[in-house]
């Protein structure tokens, strides 16, 4: 507080001097950091967490006391989606599906069905993707019907401004003569409200994951009606599932050119977010999968992100409510929506964005705020993969390209580090000479650097430039479906997962499975060895404490990197190996 709000400049400068003096005293600095950490941890554990838990408990009691209400009541324009189903018994997913009244969906990428009750998309599995990296694993389940434990569905219909006008809702039984929806055979559903309006839904699907949903209404009666179209995505989210710090999961949408993301836990706190008079698209995203509604763009619409509880399940919903359509006798109205349900393949999202004019559709993949680096790295990786046929080899080639791009800077860095290493005896001599006066010692060291024309910071620049590349590659490996279950060679069968081996059972030679904290694979060990060898080639810190800490870093990083995706560890180990080779070649040409 004194530093931020000094009483006068003299006191401020004195505080600066004291801080600098403390920073030079490494032991005091380390002690201060440890003490501060203990204070923060103790405060969090004994003070903050009990109060947070108490607040959550009170909020839960209040929530259970109140009636859990979804977005809107049936045939009301006060909100933005129809009333959902009443509480039902939870059954097995297949048992619910087998209750009948369905249109089969069969495409090269999708298997499932559409329920004639409510005209819901509530049964879809991904034909190309398995739940686990095993040949006999089940297909990834994306949509599930009401009555199962993982409800997830999409629905399109209308609500009427006049409450007396019947409109189709979640309990409506639609009629059709079709039995199956395929890329070559669209279907049409129909329903008559017996009050002058007949509703139709034309559905088609392409070879991938995009459905086209055209809603039509014919007025054969003698009175006018005012209708509003809507579309909803509704799902159950299990509380036990882990959320990721570097990845967005939850509600999202690009509305009026702006990406809006709301995590599940944030939406649960906020209950409801509204976006008025927008254009764009909305959806719910997981790490690899996406459901998204692209409403008819001829008019603006209102969008809601909503949380509520139904049937003792946490529900998360994104929905839109369109503008009013007046339909007079003997008139027809029609709107066209699109529904994406599938894997977030970047090239496919880009193509849909272009072909259907969907703004920023590729942002469904969480490339992060380093988008301008992350996506080019992904594009380069997929290009190398097309040539080499293996994403692991593509990562190795990408590393070579990055090293070539940083080659001039790296050369200067290694020359600087060689010069620093050559000056180590003189620096140690100065340290001994001015042991009791650290200010004079630092001044003498800086004069030595100036005399020898050595820049001690030159060795850091290539590392700083690699940090955003490293993080961008981490994002690519972590968030893109193309990396999921992508094999390398040997024991690495999934570059997006951690190395499955562990040094603590001699990499499988001993029939024992260590605890998770000891799962240190072969590639993290290789990475640690390369880091140690590279460190031996660099000048050691003059301070003994700093030197000890630096020697421990390779071992610490082995355990840190053990949980990282194997592809990232391979990249870092290969990058270290190339750096060692480059540094060895350069230092051999320099004077001893």
XYZ file of C-alpha atoms in Angstrom:
592
model
C 0.000 0.000 0.000
C 2.906 2.345 0.813
C 4.420 1.675 -2.602
C 1.157 2.302 -4.412
C 0.120 5.342 -2.382
C 3.306 7.025 -1.066
C 2.958 9.861 1.416
C 5.784 11.707 -0.296
C 8.403 11.054 -2.967
C 11.253 10.614 -0.450
C 9.448 7.836 1.339
C 8.518 6.285 -1.997
C 12.153 6.202 -3.179
C 13.246 4.765 0.166
C 10.692 1.986 -0.202
C 11.948 1.248 -3.697
C 15.495 1.025 -2.331
C 14.358 -1.359 0.404
C 12.550 -3.607 -2.073
C 15.571 -3.721 -4.374
C 17.795 -4.550 -1.415
C 15.424 -7.353 -0.434
C 15.387 -8.716 -3.999
C 19.163 -8.917 -4.012
C 19.069 -10.950 -0.831
C 17.877 -14.250 -2.331
C 17.401 -16.071 0.946
C 15.179 -13.343 2.359
C 13.204 -13.233 -0.876
C 12.580 -16.979 -0.851
C 11.602 -16.815 2.827
C 9.212 -13.936 2.090
C 7.602 -15.862 -0.773
C 7.140 -18.984 1.379
C 5.726 -16.962 4.263
C 3.354 -15.061 1.969
C 2.185 -18.328 0.391
C 1.478 -19.811 3.826
C -0.543 -16.745 4.789
C -2.585 -16.890 1.555
C -3.200 -20.638 1.858
C -4.212 -20.322 5.515
C -6.579 -17.442 4.729
C -8.132 -19.395 1.858
C -8.544 -22.592 3.893
C -9.649 -21.217 7.271
C -11.515 -18.048 6.237
C -12.582 -17.873 2.579
C -13.646 -21.449 1.852
C -15.946 -21.873 4.910
C -17.759 -18.655 3.997
C -18.027 -19.634 0.332
C -19.475 -23.020 1.297
C -21.947 -21.358 3.644
C -23.056 -18.941 0.900
C -23.463 -21.820 -1.555
C -25.509 -23.748 1.002
C -27.860 -20.788 1.568
C -28.182 -20.247 -2.193
C -29.071 -23.903 -2.731
C -31.739 -23.769 0.002
C -33.214 -20.635 -1.582
C -33.129 -22.211 -5.034
C -34.918 -25.368 -3.839
C -37.515 -23.197 -2.135
C -38.325 -21.365 -5.315
C -40.105 -22.975 -8.238
C -37.691 -24.005 -10.999
C -39.033 -22.288 -14.115
C -37.623 -22.683 -17.639
C -37.388 -19.884 -20.154
C -41.118 -19.340 -20.743
C -44.559 -20.816 -20.313
C -46.354 -22.347 -23.263
C -47.987 -19.897 -25.706
C -46.431 -16.852 -24.013
C -44.275 -14.186 -25.635
C -42.964 -12.864 -22.333
C -39.891 -15.059 -22.491
C -38.137 -17.055 -25.177
C -38.895 -20.791 -25.202
C -41.825 -23.113 -24.493
C -42.473 -24.940 -21.255
C -40.407 -28.090 -21.032
C -41.410 -31.541 -19.858
C -42.681 -32.321 -16.380
C -40.536 -34.397 -13.989
C -40.323 -38.012 -15.113
C -38.672 -41.216 -13.988
C -35.056 -41.568 -15.128
C -34.666 -44.587 -17.437
C -31.909 -46.118 -19.520
C -31.270 -44.109 -22.696
C -31.974 -47.023 -25.058
C -35.141 -47.894 -23.164
C -36.509 -44.375 -23.701
C -35.612 -44.437 -27.402
C -37.291 -47.813 -27.913
C -40.623 -46.437 -26.716
C -41.322 -45.628 -30.370
C -42.583 -42.722 -32.486
C -39.286 -41.884 -34.196
C -37.725 -41.102 -37.571
C -34.352 -42.777 -38.089
C -31.292 -40.628 -38.905
C -28.623 -42.334 -40.972
C -25.641 -40.494 -42.484
C -21.944 -41.356 -42.883
C -21.201 -39.296 -39.746
C -24.389 -39.560 -37.636
C -26.624 -42.277 -36.243
C -29.815 -41.680 -34.285
C -33.424 -40.577 -34.584
C -35.881 -37.691 -34.307
C -38.771 -37.960 -31.870
C -42.203 -37.328 -33.381
C -43.254 -36.063 -29.968
C -42.201 -32.435 -30.068
C -40.264 -32.952 -33.347
C -37.120 -33.107 -31.238
C -33.565 -33.893 -32.206
C -32.798 -35.940 -29.099
C -30.949 -39.068 -30.212
C -27.623 -38.689 -31.993
C -24.313 -40.529 -31.832
C -21.145 -39.748 -33.804
C -20.288 -42.637 -36.124
C -16.613 -41.709 -36.533
C -15.748 -41.145 -32.863
C -15.511 -43.574 -29.948
C -15.903 -42.807 -26.255
C -12.487 -44.381 -25.572
C -9.441 -45.142 -27.673
C -10.387 -48.818 -27.979
C -11.714 -50.765 -30.992
C -14.764 -52.070 -29.112
C -15.699 -48.735 -27.558
C -19.187 -47.279 -28.038
C -19.856 -44.327 -30.352
C -19.776 -40.899 -28.717
C -23.299 -40.032 -27.560
C -24.164 -36.395 -28.143
C -27.969 -36.021 -27.880
C -30.192 -37.966 -25.483
C -33.976 -37.887 -24.923
C -36.026 -36.666 -21.986
C -36.280 -39.380 -19.387
C -32.621 -40.398 -19.616
C -29.923 -39.277 -17.205
C -28.103 -37.074 -19.742
C -30.884 -35.131 -21.446
C -29.670 -33.118 -24.428
C -31.976 -32.032 -27.259
C -32.779 -29.404 -29.878
C -36.276 -28.214 -30.740
C -37.857 -25.740 -33.169
C -41.442 -24.488 -33.224
C -43.734 -21.456 -32.847
C -45.565 -19.596 -30.105
C -48.607 -17.423 -30.636
C -49.196 -13.875 -29.500
C -52.864 -14.773 -28.973
C -52.969 -17.249 -26.071
C -56.112 -18.851 -27.523
C -54.269 -19.955 -30.685
C -52.953 -23.545 -30.313
C -49.344 -23.992 -31.452
C -47.114 -27.075 -31.439
C -45.141 -27.655 -28.249
C -43.006 -30.319 -26.608
C -45.990 -32.683 -26.244
C -47.263 -32.360 -29.832
C -47.308 -35.577 -31.877
C -46.271 -34.759 -35.451
C -47.367 -36.749 -38.503
C -45.156 -37.986 -41.329
C -45.128 -40.662 -43.996
C -41.342 -40.850 -43.977
C -39.351 -43.434 -42.045
C -35.748 -42.274 -42.395
C -33.743 -39.066 -42.796
C -30.604 -39.396 -44.933
C -28.523 -36.978 -47.015
C -30.517 -38.127 -50.084
C -33.971 -38.348 -48.518
C -35.362 -35.303 -46.633
C -38.507 -35.604 -44.534
C -41.566 -33.456 -43.814
C -43.529 -33.365 -40.557
C -46.988 -31.825 -40.268
C -49.503 -30.904 -37.569
C -52.946 -29.287 -37.768
C -54.114 -27.193 -34.804
C -57.765 -27.618 -35.926
C -58.182 -23.851 -35.585
C -57.232 -22.739 -39.083
C -53.424 -23.238 -38.969
C -51.392 -26.076 -40.380
C -47.710 -26.382 -39.403
C -44.982 -28.092 -41.419
C -41.312 -28.840 -40.714
C -39.050 -29.796 -43.624
C -35.812 -31.439 -42.468
C -32.722 -32.346 -44.455
C -29.143 -33.230 -43.537
C -25.816 -33.151 -45.383
C -22.973 -35.679 -45.399
C -21.513 -34.201 -42.196
C -23.260 -32.564 -39.227
C -25.513 -29.801 -40.563
C -29.314 -30.057 -40.560
C -31.561 -27.688 -42.471
C -34.892 -27.057 -40.710
C -37.540 -25.137 -42.656
C -40.648 -24.174 -40.683
C -43.815 -23.431 -42.685
C -47.263 -22.314 -41.563
C -50.424 -22.184 -43.727
C -53.529 -20.263 -42.646
C -56.607 -21.952 -44.108
C -58.942 -20.416 -41.513
C -60.921 -17.193 -41.396
C -58.911 -15.243 -38.784
C -55.409 -13.842 -38.648
C -52.688 -15.038 -36.290
C -49.401 -13.626 -35.019
C -46.642 -16.184 -34.525
C -43.077 -16.037 -33.267
C -40.521 -18.742 -34.171
C -38.194 -20.168 -31.563
C -35.387 -22.678 -31.247
C -33.862 -24.162 -28.105
C -30.883 -26.278 -27.083
C -31.337 -27.844 -23.670
C -29.055 -30.171 -21.753
C -28.297 -31.725 -18.395
C -24.790 -31.002 -17.136
C -23.339 -33.317 -14.504
C -21.784 -31.377 -11.643
C -19.036 -33.958 -11.226
C -17.451 -33.258 -14.597
C -14.181 -31.334 -14.413
C -13.981 -27.961 -16.145
C -10.783 -26.812 -17.787
C -8.998 -23.581 -16.984
C -7.752 -23.046 -20.562
C -10.867 -24.245 -22.368
C -14.393 -22.849 -22.611
C -17.287 -25.235 -22.099
C -20.854 -24.021 -21.810
C -23.093 -21.548 -23.619
C -21.690 -19.520 -26.476
C -22.753 -17.550 -29.498
C -21.566 -14.987 -31.991
C -24.150 -12.197 -31.868
C -23.727 -9.065 -33.963
C -20.122 -10.017 -34.655
C -19.154 -10.460 -30.993
C -18.219 -13.821 -29.455
C -20.137 -14.346 -26.190
C -19.024 -17.214 -23.929
C -20.550 -18.182 -20.575
C -19.171 -21.120 -18.625
C -21.567 -23.548 -16.960
C -20.635 -22.446 -13.444
C -21.038 -18.768 -14.348
C -24.435 -19.355 -15.939
C -25.511 -21.255 -12.836
C -24.667 -18.178 -10.783
C -26.239 -15.653 -13.173
C -29.333 -17.786 -13.925
C -30.114 -15.885 -17.138
C -28.352 -13.723 -19.715
C -30.247 -11.887 -22.476
C -29.164 -10.468 -25.831
C -31.778 -8.345 -27.590
C -32.308 -7.760 -31.341
C -29.307 -9.782 -32.458
C -28.162 -11.670 -35.516
C -25.695 -14.537 -35.616
C -25.705 -17.979 -34.033
C -25.922 -19.601 -30.580
C -25.049 -22.947 -29.071
C -23.614 -25.158 -26.344
C -20.056 -26.391 -26.630
C -17.974 -29.127 -25.064
C -14.265 -29.721 -25.517
C -14.680 -31.509 -28.855
C -18.426 -31.372 -29.630
C -20.842 -28.598 -30.543
C -24.569 -28.105 -30.909
C -25.439 -24.798 -32.537
C -28.538 -23.114 -33.930
C -28.152 -20.715 -36.839
C -31.536 -18.928 -36.986
C -33.023 -17.418 -40.122
C -30.996 -14.228 -40.645
C -33.750 -12.290 -42.452
C -34.834 -10.745 -39.127
C -33.186 -10.101 -35.774
C -34.038 -12.201 -32.720
C -33.631 -12.278 -28.939
C -31.256 -14.790 -27.354
C -31.228 -16.205 -23.821
C -28.612 -18.239 -21.964
C -30.489 -19.840 -19.048
C -29.927 -22.142 -16.066
C -32.729 -23.845 -14.143
C -33.382 -27.086 -12.273
C -35.849 -29.676 -13.523
C -36.420 -33.239 -12.347
C -33.567 -32.754 -9.839
C -31.202 -32.139 -12.740
C -29.161 -29.027 -13.541
C -30.368 -27.768 -16.919
C -28.536 -25.353 -19.205
C -30.330 -23.847 -22.165
C -29.617 -21.510 -25.050
C -32.602 -20.355 -27.048
C -33.773 -17.694 -29.456
C -37.134 -16.030 -30.037
C -37.722 -14.484 -33.448
C -39.708 -11.458 -34.574
C -43.487 -11.493 -35.013
C -44.986 -12.884 -38.228
C -48.559 -11.883 -39.086
C -50.319 -14.560 -41.120
C -53.670 -13.665 -42.632
C -56.249 -16.074 -44.056
C -55.011 -17.911 -47.185
C -51.444 -16.810 -46.496
C -48.251 -18.784 -45.826
C -45.081 -17.955 -43.918
C -41.744 -19.742 -43.943
C -38.376 -19.457 -42.173
C -35.217 -21.562 -42.476
C -32.929 -22.470 -39.578
C -29.800 -24.604 -39.512
C -28.731 -26.948 -36.732
C -25.147 -28.145 -36.294
C -24.657 -31.244 -34.147
C -21.230 -32.850 -34.274
C -17.472 -32.665 -33.955
C -15.704 -29.301 -34.069
C -13.520 -30.017 -37.103
C -11.861 -26.724 -37.971
C -11.866 -27.126 -41.766
C -15.550 -28.101 -41.691
C -16.505 -25.121 -39.506
C -14.574 -22.826 -41.845
C -16.418 -24.266 -44.837
C -19.828 -23.875 -43.201
C -18.906 -20.332 -42.247
C -18.208 -19.527 -45.893
C -20.993 -21.512 -47.570
C -23.791 -20.515 -45.164
C -22.392 -17.095 -44.240
C -22.100 -18.009 -40.545
C -20.011 -15.310 -38.893
C -16.972 -16.486 -36.866
C -18.219 -20.078 -36.820
C -14.671 -21.377 -36.329
C -14.588 -19.605 -32.936
C -16.577 -22.550 -31.611
C -13.090 -24.068 -31.310
C -11.505 -22.298 -28.345
C -8.262 -21.121 -29.927
C -8.008 -18.512 -27.162
C -6.746 -14.938 -27.184
C -3.656 -16.084 -29.106
C -5.945 -16.933 -32.029
C -3.616 -15.192 -34.498
C -0.856 -17.670 -33.501
C -2.883 -20.729 -32.528
C -4.865 -21.157 -35.717
C -1.859 -20.690 -38.082
C 0.023 -23.324 -36.047
C -2.953 -25.637 -36.397
C -3.122 -24.992 -40.146
C 0.603 -25.726 -40.467
C 0.254 -28.938 -38.445
C -2.614 -30.207 -40.580
C -0.641 -29.349 -43.738
C 2.367 -31.337 -42.503
C 0.031 -34.156 -41.461
C -1.374 -34.320 -44.989
C 2.194 -34.813 -46.253
C 3.577 -37.126 -43.542
C 0.421 -38.966 -42.465
C 1.243 -38.706 -38.741
C 0.576 -35.808 -36.383
C 3.596 -36.750 -34.260
C 5.905 -36.354 -37.253
C 4.053 -33.144 -38.111
C 4.900 -31.796 -34.635
C 8.587 -32.679 -35.137
C 8.629 -30.904 -38.512
C 6.809 -27.896 -37.029
C 9.517 -27.678 -34.357
C 12.202 -27.575 -37.068
C 10.325 -24.763 -38.856
C 10.058 -22.758 -35.614
C 13.767 -23.301 -34.896
C 14.653 -22.081 -38.385
C 12.494 -18.978 -37.908
C 14.300 -18.180 -34.632
C 17.731 -19.286 -35.890
C 19.417 -15.812 -35.998
C 18.167 -14.879 -32.527
C 19.155 -18.272 -31.139
C 22.671 -17.893 -32.531
C 23.106 -14.560 -30.758
C 21.691 -16.089 -27.608
C 24.121 -19.012 -27.600
C 27.082 -16.709 -28.312
C 26.007 -14.530 -25.367
C 25.655 -17.545 -23.068
C 29.106 -18.796 -24.138
C 30.589 -15.411 -23.270
C 28.852 -15.442 -19.893
C 30.215 -18.903 -19.203
C 33.714 -17.690 -20.110
C 33.352 -14.820 -17.607
C 32.213 -17.074 -14.741
C 35.658 -17.166 -12.982
C 35.891 -13.355 -13.011
C 32.310 -13.007 -11.731
C 33.049 -15.412 -8.876
C 36.192 -13.427 -8.048
C 34.172 -10.205 -7.884
C 31.594 -11.926 -5.689
C 34.287 -12.953 -3.206
C 35.957 -9.537 -3.282
C 32.737 -7.615 -2.552
C 30.997 -10.249 -0.466
C 29.987 -7.729 2.182
C 28.864 -5.040 -0.274
C 26.385 -6.358 -2.811
C 25.790 -2.941 -4.343
C 29.480 -2.608 -5.306
C 29.519 -6.223 -6.446
C 26.581 -5.696 -8.839
C 28.149 -2.474 -10.119
C 31.449 -4.261 -10.767
C 29.677 -7.118 -12.580
C 27.796 -4.676 -14.808
C 31.056 -2.877 -15.619
C 32.604 -6.238 -16.542
C 29.685 -6.978 -18.872
C 30.082 -3.539 -20.461
C 33.846 -3.957 -20.865
C 33.487 -7.389 -22.465
C 30.441 -6.249 -24.538
C 28.225 -8.982 -23.115
C 24.439 -8.653 -22.823
C 23.265 -10.963 -19.989
C 19.644 -10.711 -21.197
C 20.370 -11.790 -24.774
C 19.947 -15.446 -23.885
C 16.370 -14.873 -22.708
C 14.907 -13.431 -25.919
C 14.484 -16.727 -27.855
C 12.862 -18.270 -24.775
C 10.403 -15.375 -24.466
C 9.511 -15.731 -28.163
C 8.916 -19.457 -27.730
C 6.497 -19.024 -24.810
C 3.493 -17.931 -26.956
C 4.342 -20.648 -29.495
C 4.477 -23.219 -26.691
C 1.132 -22.091 -25.271
C -0.464 -21.966 -28.736
C 0.691 -25.530 -29.468
C -0.659 -26.597 -26.076
C -4.035 -25.141 -27.038
C -3.969 -26.860 -30.432
C -3.198 -30.258 -28.901
C -5.757 -29.760 -26.151
C -8.799 -28.350 -27.951
C -8.805 -29.625 -31.554
C -10.690 -32.791 -32.422
C -8.087 -33.588 -35.078
C -5.580 -34.373 -32.291
C -7.993 -36.592 -30.343
C -6.784 -40.209 -30.398
C -4.091 -39.266 -32.965
C -1.250 -41.835 -32.623
C 2.506 -41.339 -32.802
C 4.774 -44.383 -32.630
C 5.321 -47.025 -29.980
C 3.315 -46.580 -26.799
C 1.891 -43.147 -27.705
C -1.566 -43.882 -29.110
C -3.091 -40.472 -28.334
C -1.048 -37.286 -28.725
C -3.722 -35.259 -26.912
C -3.447 -37.408 -23.752
C -0.586 -37.758 -21.287
C 2.107 -40.413 -21.739
C 0.447 -43.618 -20.401
C 3.689 -45.184 -19.128
C 5.384 -44.500 -15.804
C 8.982 -44.683 -14.606
C 7.851 -45.962 -11.205
C 7.013 -49.428 -12.563
C 9.997 -49.381 -14.985
C 7.665 -48.450 -17.865
C 5.541 -51.567 -17.530
C 8.184 -54.138 -16.617
C 6.770 -54.361 -13.071
C 3.109 -55.392 -12.735
C 2.108 -52.479 -10.518
C 0.008 -49.383 -11.151
C 1.350 -46.427 -9.158
C -0.919 -43.631 -7.859
C -1.745 -40.859 -10.313
C 0.828 -38.449 -8.839
C 3.578 -40.916 -9.830
C 2.467 -41.395 -13.432
C 5.655 -40.003 -14.968
C 5.941 -41.356 -18.506
C 8.932 -42.098 -20.683
C 8.626 -38.939 -22.778
C 8.578 -36.590 -19.753
C 11.744 -38.366 -18.543
C 13.351 -37.884 -21.976
C 12.325 -34.228 -21.881
C 13.888 -33.857 -18.404
C 17.164 -35.387 -19.619
C 17.353 -32.992 -22.572
C 16.594 -30.069 -20.264
C 19.381 -31.175 -17.887
C 21.912 -31.529 -20.728
C 20.990 -28.118 -22.118
C 21.358 -26.601 -18.658
C 24.871 -28.065 -18.305
C 25.899 -26.171 -21.448
C 24.751 -22.832 -20.046
C 26.550 -20.658 -17.457
C 25.588 -21.352 -13.852
C 24.182 -18.549 -11.651
C 26.762 -16.943 -9.389
C 24.483 -17.218 -6.368
C 24.686 -20.749 -4.822
C 20.998 -20.749 -3.880
C 19.947 -19.811 -7.405
C 22.314 -22.436 -8.822
C 20.724 -25.115 -6.622
C 17.223 -24.074 -7.660
C 18.214 -24.163 -11.344
C 19.659 -27.674 -10.951
C 16.359 -28.838 -9.479
C 14.247 -27.415 -12.317
C 14.653 -30.350 -14.766
C 13.377 -32.768 -12.109
C 10.484 -30.464 -11.219
C 9.544 -30.047 -14.890
C 9.495 -33.825 -15.366
C 6.594 -34.069 -12.891
C 4.872 -30.955 -14.277
C 5.051 -32.151 -17.882
C 3.926 -35.674 -16.907
C 0.285 -34.503 -17.011
C 0.633 -32.551 -20.267
C -0.448 -33.947 -23.659
C 2.197 -36.321 -25.014
C 2.442 -34.300 -28.235
C 3.488 -31.208 -26.269
C 6.131 -33.132 -24.323
C 7.495 -34.585 -27.576
C 7.669 -31.075 -29.019
C 9.592 -29.731 -26.016
C 12.012 -32.689 -25.888
C 12.692 -32.408 -29.627
C 13.078 -28.635 -29.349
C 15.626 -29.104 -26.521
C 17.530 -31.658 -28.598
C 17.748 -29.292 -31.574
C 18.850 -26.479 -29.245
C 21.594 -28.668 -27.763
C 22.848 -29.548 -31.250
C 22.739 -25.912 -32.405
C 24.473 -24.683 -29.252
C 27.182 -27.361 -29.500
C 27.973 -26.431 -33.126
C 28.133 -22.711 -32.321
C 30.247 -22.983 -29.163
C 32.807 -25.203 -30.906
C 33.586 -22.310 -33.252
C 33.973 -19.760 -30.442
C 37.151 -19.130 -28.388
C 37.505 -21.015 -25.111
